[in-house]
Amino acid sequence: MALYVYAITDDTHPLDLDGIKGVGASPAELRAVRSDTLCAVVSEAPEDLSVARRDLEAHHEAQERLWADGTILPLSFGFVAPDEESVRAVLEERAGEYAQRLEELTGRAEFNVKGLQDEDAALRTVLEESEQARALNEATQGGGGTYQDRLALGQLVAEEVQSRQGALAGEVLAALRPLALEEKVAPPSQQYFVNASFLVEDERGEEFTRIGSELAERLGEGIEVRVRGPLPPYSFT
C-alpha cells in the first residue's frame, strides 16, 4: 500500500493523531511508522491526489497540528512512499541526520515575510524623485512626445521601480536579520519585492512580528509588509 508522508518526528513526540485527516477526497486517518528512534507520520496515499486547495490545506493543517505538540521535520507536499518498509528503511538509514536537525529546530519556528508595493504609489515615487522621469512624463501627456520618448519613459520607470524596490528589500532584510538564526530569500517577483523565510527562536517571535509589522509604516505610502508565523520550519528541513 502506497503511503503519503507528512512529517518526521522523534520518538518522544506525543503523536496525538486523533481527528487529523489526511489528503484526498476520502482522507484516511493518520498513523505513525516507527523505527528505533524516529517516527514518520503517514496516511494511505489517495489515488486522486492533486495540487489543489483541498489537499494543500489538508497537508499543511496536519503538519501544523503535529508541530503544535512538538518539533517536526515537515515534508514537502506530494511525498509518496511505496510501502511501510520503504519509509522505515529511510528512517533507519538517515537516523543521525534527521535526529540532528530535529534537535537544531527545537524551540524555533519559521516566519515568512512578503513585501508588496502598490503600483500607483511606486509610480508616484519615481515621478516625485526623478527629474528625468518627470520631464518625460510631462512630454508624453495627452499623446504628446515621440515613440522614443514613451519608450524611454517606460524603461526609466521600470529601472527606477526595480532599484527602489531593491533598496526596500534591503531595509526589510537588514531590520529582521539580527533576530533570525537562518534565512532563505527568494528572488524578487512582479508581486513581491521581498519574499523571505526566517528561522527564529521562540522567545524572539513576538519581537520579530512586531518589527515586521512596523516596517510598512517606516517604509512609506503604498507599502505592505506581511509577516506570517510562527510556522513549522518548512524552509529549513
Short mmCIF file of N, CA and C in Angstrom, two decimals, residues 113-186:
data_model
loop_
_atom_site.label_atom_id
_atom_site.label_comp_id
_atom_site.label_asym_id
_atom_site.label_seq_id
_atom_site.Cartn_x
_atom_site.Cartn_y
_atom_site.Cartn_z
N VAL A 113 8.05 36.38 5.34
CA VAL A 113 7.86 37.83 5.18
C VAL A 113 7.75 38.14 3.70
N LYS A 114 6.69 38.83 3.33
CA LYS A 114 6.49 39.26 1.95
C LYS A 114 6.27 40.77 1.92
N GLY A 115 6.94 41.43 0.99
CA GLY A 115 6.78 42.87 0.83
C GLY A 115 6.11 43.20 -0.49
N LEU A 116 5.09 44.05 -0.44
CA LEU A 116 4.34 44.46 -1.63
C LEU A 116 4.33 45.98 -1.72
N GLN A 117 4.34 46.49 -2.95
CA GLN A 117 4.21 47.93 -3.15
C GLN A 117 3.14 48.19 -4.19
N ASP A 118 2.21 49.07 -3.85
CA ASP A 118 1.16 49.46 -4.78
C ASP A 118 1.78 50.10 -6.02
N GLU A 119 1.33 49.68 -7.21
CA GLU A 119 1.93 50.15 -8.46
C GLU A 119 1.81 51.66 -8.61
N ASP A 120 0.63 52.20 -8.28
CA ASP A 120 0.44 53.65 -8.41
C ASP A 120 1.35 54.41 -7.47
N ALA A 121 1.51 53.88 -6.24
CA ALA A 121 2.39 54.54 -5.28
C ALA A 121 3.84 54.49 -5.76
N ALA A 122 4.24 53.37 -6.35
CA ALA A 122 5.60 53.24 -6.87
C ALA A 122 5.85 54.25 -7.99
N LEU A 123 4.86 54.39 -8.88
CA LEU A 123 4.99 55.35 -9.98
C LEU A 123 5.07 56.78 -9.46
N ARG A 124 4.23 57.10 -8.48
CA ARG A 124 4.26 58.47 -7.91
C ARG A 124 5.62 58.76 -7.30
N THR A 125 6.19 57.79 -6.62
CA THR A 125 7.50 57.99 -6.00
C THR A 125 8.56 58.28 -7.05
N VAL A 126 8.53 57.53 -8.15
CA VAL A 126 9.50 57.75 -9.22
C VAL A 126 9.34 59.15 -9.80
N LEU A 127 8.11 59.55 -10.09
CA LEU A 127 7.87 60.87 -10.69
C LEU A 127 8.22 62.00 -9.73
N GLU A 128 8.05 61.77 -8.43
CA GLU A 128 8.41 62.80 -7.46
C GLU A 128 9.91 62.94 -7.29
N GLU A 129 10.64 61.84 -7.42
CA GLU A 129 12.06 61.84 -7.07
C GLU A 129 12.99 61.88 -8.27
N SER A 130 12.48 61.57 -9.48
CA SER A 130 13.34 61.55 -10.67
C SER A 130 12.96 62.69 -11.60
N GLU A 131 13.85 63.66 -11.73
CA GLU A 131 13.58 64.81 -12.61
C GLU A 131 13.45 64.36 -14.05
N GLN A 132 14.27 63.40 -14.47
CA GLN A 132 14.21 62.92 -15.85
C GLN A 132 12.89 62.23 -16.15
N ALA A 133 12.44 61.39 -15.21
CA ALA A 133 11.16 60.70 -15.41
C ALA A 133 10.02 61.70 -15.45
N ARG A 134 10.08 62.71 -14.59
CA ARG A 134 9.02 63.71 -14.54
C ARG A 134 8.96 64.50 -15.86
N ALA A 135 10.13 64.83 -16.41
CA ALA A 135 10.16 65.58 -17.67
C ALA A 135 9.61 64.73 -18.82
N LEU A 136 9.99 63.47 -18.87
CA LEU A 136 9.48 62.60 -19.93
C LEU A 136 7.97 62.38 -19.79
N ASN A 137 7.51 62.26 -18.56
CA ASN A 137 6.08 62.06 -18.33
C ASN A 137 5.28 63.28 -18.79
N GLU A 138 5.79 64.46 -18.48
CA GLU A 138 5.10 65.68 -18.91
C GLU A 138 5.10 65.81 -20.43
N ALA A 139 6.20 65.38 -21.05
CA ALA A 139 6.30 65.49 -22.51
C ALA A 139 5.35 64.54 -23.23
N THR A 140 5.01 63.44 -22.60
CA THR A 140 4.16 62.44 -23.25
C THR A 140 2.70 62.52 -22.82
N GLN A 141 2.35 63.48 -21.98
CA GLN A 141 0.97 63.63 -21.55
C GLN A 141 0.08 63.98 -22.75
N GLY A 142 -1.14 63.41 -22.75
CA GLY A 142 -2.10 63.72 -23.80
C GLY A 142 -1.67 63.26 -25.18
N GLY A 143 -0.85 62.19 -25.22
CA GLY A 143 -0.42 61.67 -26.50
C GLY A 143 0.75 62.42 -27.11
N GLY A 144 1.34 63.34 -26.36
CA GLY A 144 2.47 64.10 -26.87
C GLY A 144 3.76 63.30 -26.84
N GLY A 145 4.84 63.92 -27.34
CA GLY A 145 6.13 63.27 -27.36
C GLY A 145 6.24 62.24 -28.47
N THR A 146 7.44 61.75 -28.66
CA THR A 146 7.68 60.77 -29.71
C THR A 146 7.58 59.35 -29.14
N TYR A 147 7.61 58.39 -30.06
CA TYR A 147 7.61 56.98 -29.63
C TYR A 147 8.83 56.72 -28.76
N GLN A 148 9.96 57.30 -29.15
CA GLN A 148 11.19 57.11 -28.37
C GLN A 148 11.05 57.70 -26.97
N ASP A 149 10.33 58.82 -26.84
CA ASP A 149 10.09 59.41 -25.51
C ASP A 149 9.29 58.44 -24.64
N ARG A 150 8.24 57.87 -25.24
CA ARG A 150 7.40 56.95 -24.46
C ARG A 150 8.17 55.68 -24.08
N LEU A 151 8.98 55.20 -25.02
CA LEU A 151 9.80 54.03 -24.73
C LEU A 151 10.82 54.33 -23.62
N ALA A 152 11.43 55.49 -23.71
CA ALA A 152 12.42 55.88 -22.70
C ALA A 152 11.77 56.03 -21.33
N LEU A 153 10.54 56.58 -21.31
CA LEU A 153 9.84 56.74 -20.03
C LEU A 153 9.55 55.38 -19.42
N GLY A 154 9.04 54.46 -20.24
CA GLY A 154 8.73 53.13 -19.71
C GLY A 154 9.96 52.44 -19.16
N GLN A 155 11.07 52.51 -19.88
CA GLN A 155 12.29 51.87 -19.42
C GLN A 155 12.82 52.52 -18.15
N LEU A 156 12.78 53.85 -18.13
CA LEU A 156 13.28 54.56 -16.96
C LEU A 156 12.46 54.24 -15.72
N VAL A 157 11.13 54.24 -15.87
CA VAL A 157 10.26 53.95 -14.73
C VAL A 157 10.52 52.53 -14.23
N ALA A 158 10.62 51.56 -15.14
CA ALA A 158 10.86 50.18 -14.74
C ALA A 158 12.18 50.05 -13.98
N GLU A 159 13.21 50.71 -14.47
CA GLU A 159 14.52 50.65 -13.82
C GLU A 159 14.48 51.32 -12.45
N GLU A 160 13.81 52.46 -12.37
CA GLU A 160 13.74 53.18 -11.10
C GLU A 160 12.93 52.40 -10.07
N VAL A 161 11.81 51.79 -10.50
CA VAL A 161 11.00 50.99 -9.58
C VAL A 161 11.81 49.80 -9.07
N GLN A 162 12.51 49.14 -9.98
CA GLN A 162 13.32 47.98 -9.58
C GLN A 162 14.40 48.39 -8.59
N SER A 163 15.05 49.51 -8.87
CA SER A 163 16.11 49.98 -7.98
C SER A 163 15.57 50.33 -6.60
N ARG A 164 14.43 51.04 -6.57
CA ARG A 164 13.85 51.42 -5.29
C ARG A 164 13.35 50.20 -4.52
N GLN A 165 12.76 49.24 -5.23
CA GLN A 165 12.27 48.06 -4.54
C GLN A 165 13.43 47.21 -4.02
N GLY A 166 14.55 47.22 -4.73
CA GLY A 166 15.74 46.55 -4.20
C GLY A 166 16.20 47.18 -2.91
N ALA A 167 16.13 48.51 -2.85
CA ALA A 167 16.51 49.20 -1.62
C ALA A 167 15.52 48.90 -0.49
N LEU A 168 14.22 48.83 -0.82
CA LEU A 168 13.22 48.49 0.19
C LEU A 168 13.47 47.08 0.74
N ALA A 169 13.75 46.14 -0.18
CA ALA A 169 14.04 44.78 0.26
C ALA A 169 15.24 44.75 1.18
N GLY A 170 16.25 45.53 0.86
CA GLY A 170 17.44 45.60 1.71
C GLY A 170 17.11 46.10 3.10
N GLU A 171 16.22 47.10 3.19
CA GLU A 171 15.83 47.62 4.50
C GLU A 171 15.08 46.57 5.32
N VAL A 172 14.18 45.85 4.66
CA VAL A 172 13.41 44.81 5.36
C VAL A 172 14.34 43.73 5.89
N LEU A 173 15.23 43.25 5.03
CA LEU A 173 16.14 42.18 5.45
C LEU A 173 17.08 42.66 6.55
N ALA A 174 17.58 43.89 6.43
CA ALA A 174 18.50 44.41 7.44
C ALA A 174 17.83 44.53 8.81
N ALA A 175 16.53 44.87 8.81
CA ALA A 175 15.82 45.03 10.08
C ALA A 175 15.54 43.69 10.75
N LEU A 176 15.32 42.65 9.96
CA LEU A 176 14.88 41.37 10.52
C LEU A 176 16.01 40.37 10.72
N ARG A 177 17.08 40.49 9.97
CA ARG A 177 18.18 39.53 10.07
C ARG A 177 18.76 39.39 11.48
N PRO A 178 18.92 40.47 12.22
CA PRO A 178 19.51 40.32 13.56
C PRO A 178 18.68 39.46 14.51
N LEU A 179 17.39 39.25 14.19
CA LEU A 179 16.51 38.47 15.06
C LEU A 179 16.44 37.01 14.64
N ALA A 180 17.08 36.65 13.54
CA ALA A 180 16.92 35.31 12.98
C ALA A 180 18.22 34.52 13.06
N LEU A 181 18.07 33.19 13.07
CA LEU A 181 19.21 32.28 13.07
C LEU A 181 19.60 31.86 11.66
N GLU A 182 18.60 31.71 10.80
CA GLU A 182 18.83 31.33 9.41
C GLU A 182 17.81 32.06 8.55
N GLU A 183 18.10 32.13 7.26
CA GLU A 183 17.16 32.76 6.34
C GLU A 183 17.22 32.08 4.98
N LYS A 184 16.12 32.14 4.27
CA LYS A 184 16.04 31.72 2.89
C LYS A 184 15.32 32.85 2.13
N VAL A 185 16.02 33.44 1.18
CA VAL A 185 15.48 34.59 0.44
C VAL A 185 15.22 34.18 -1.01
N ALA A 186 13.97 34.31 -1.44
CA ALA A 186 13.61 34.01 -2.82
C ALA A 186 13.89 35.23 -3.70
#
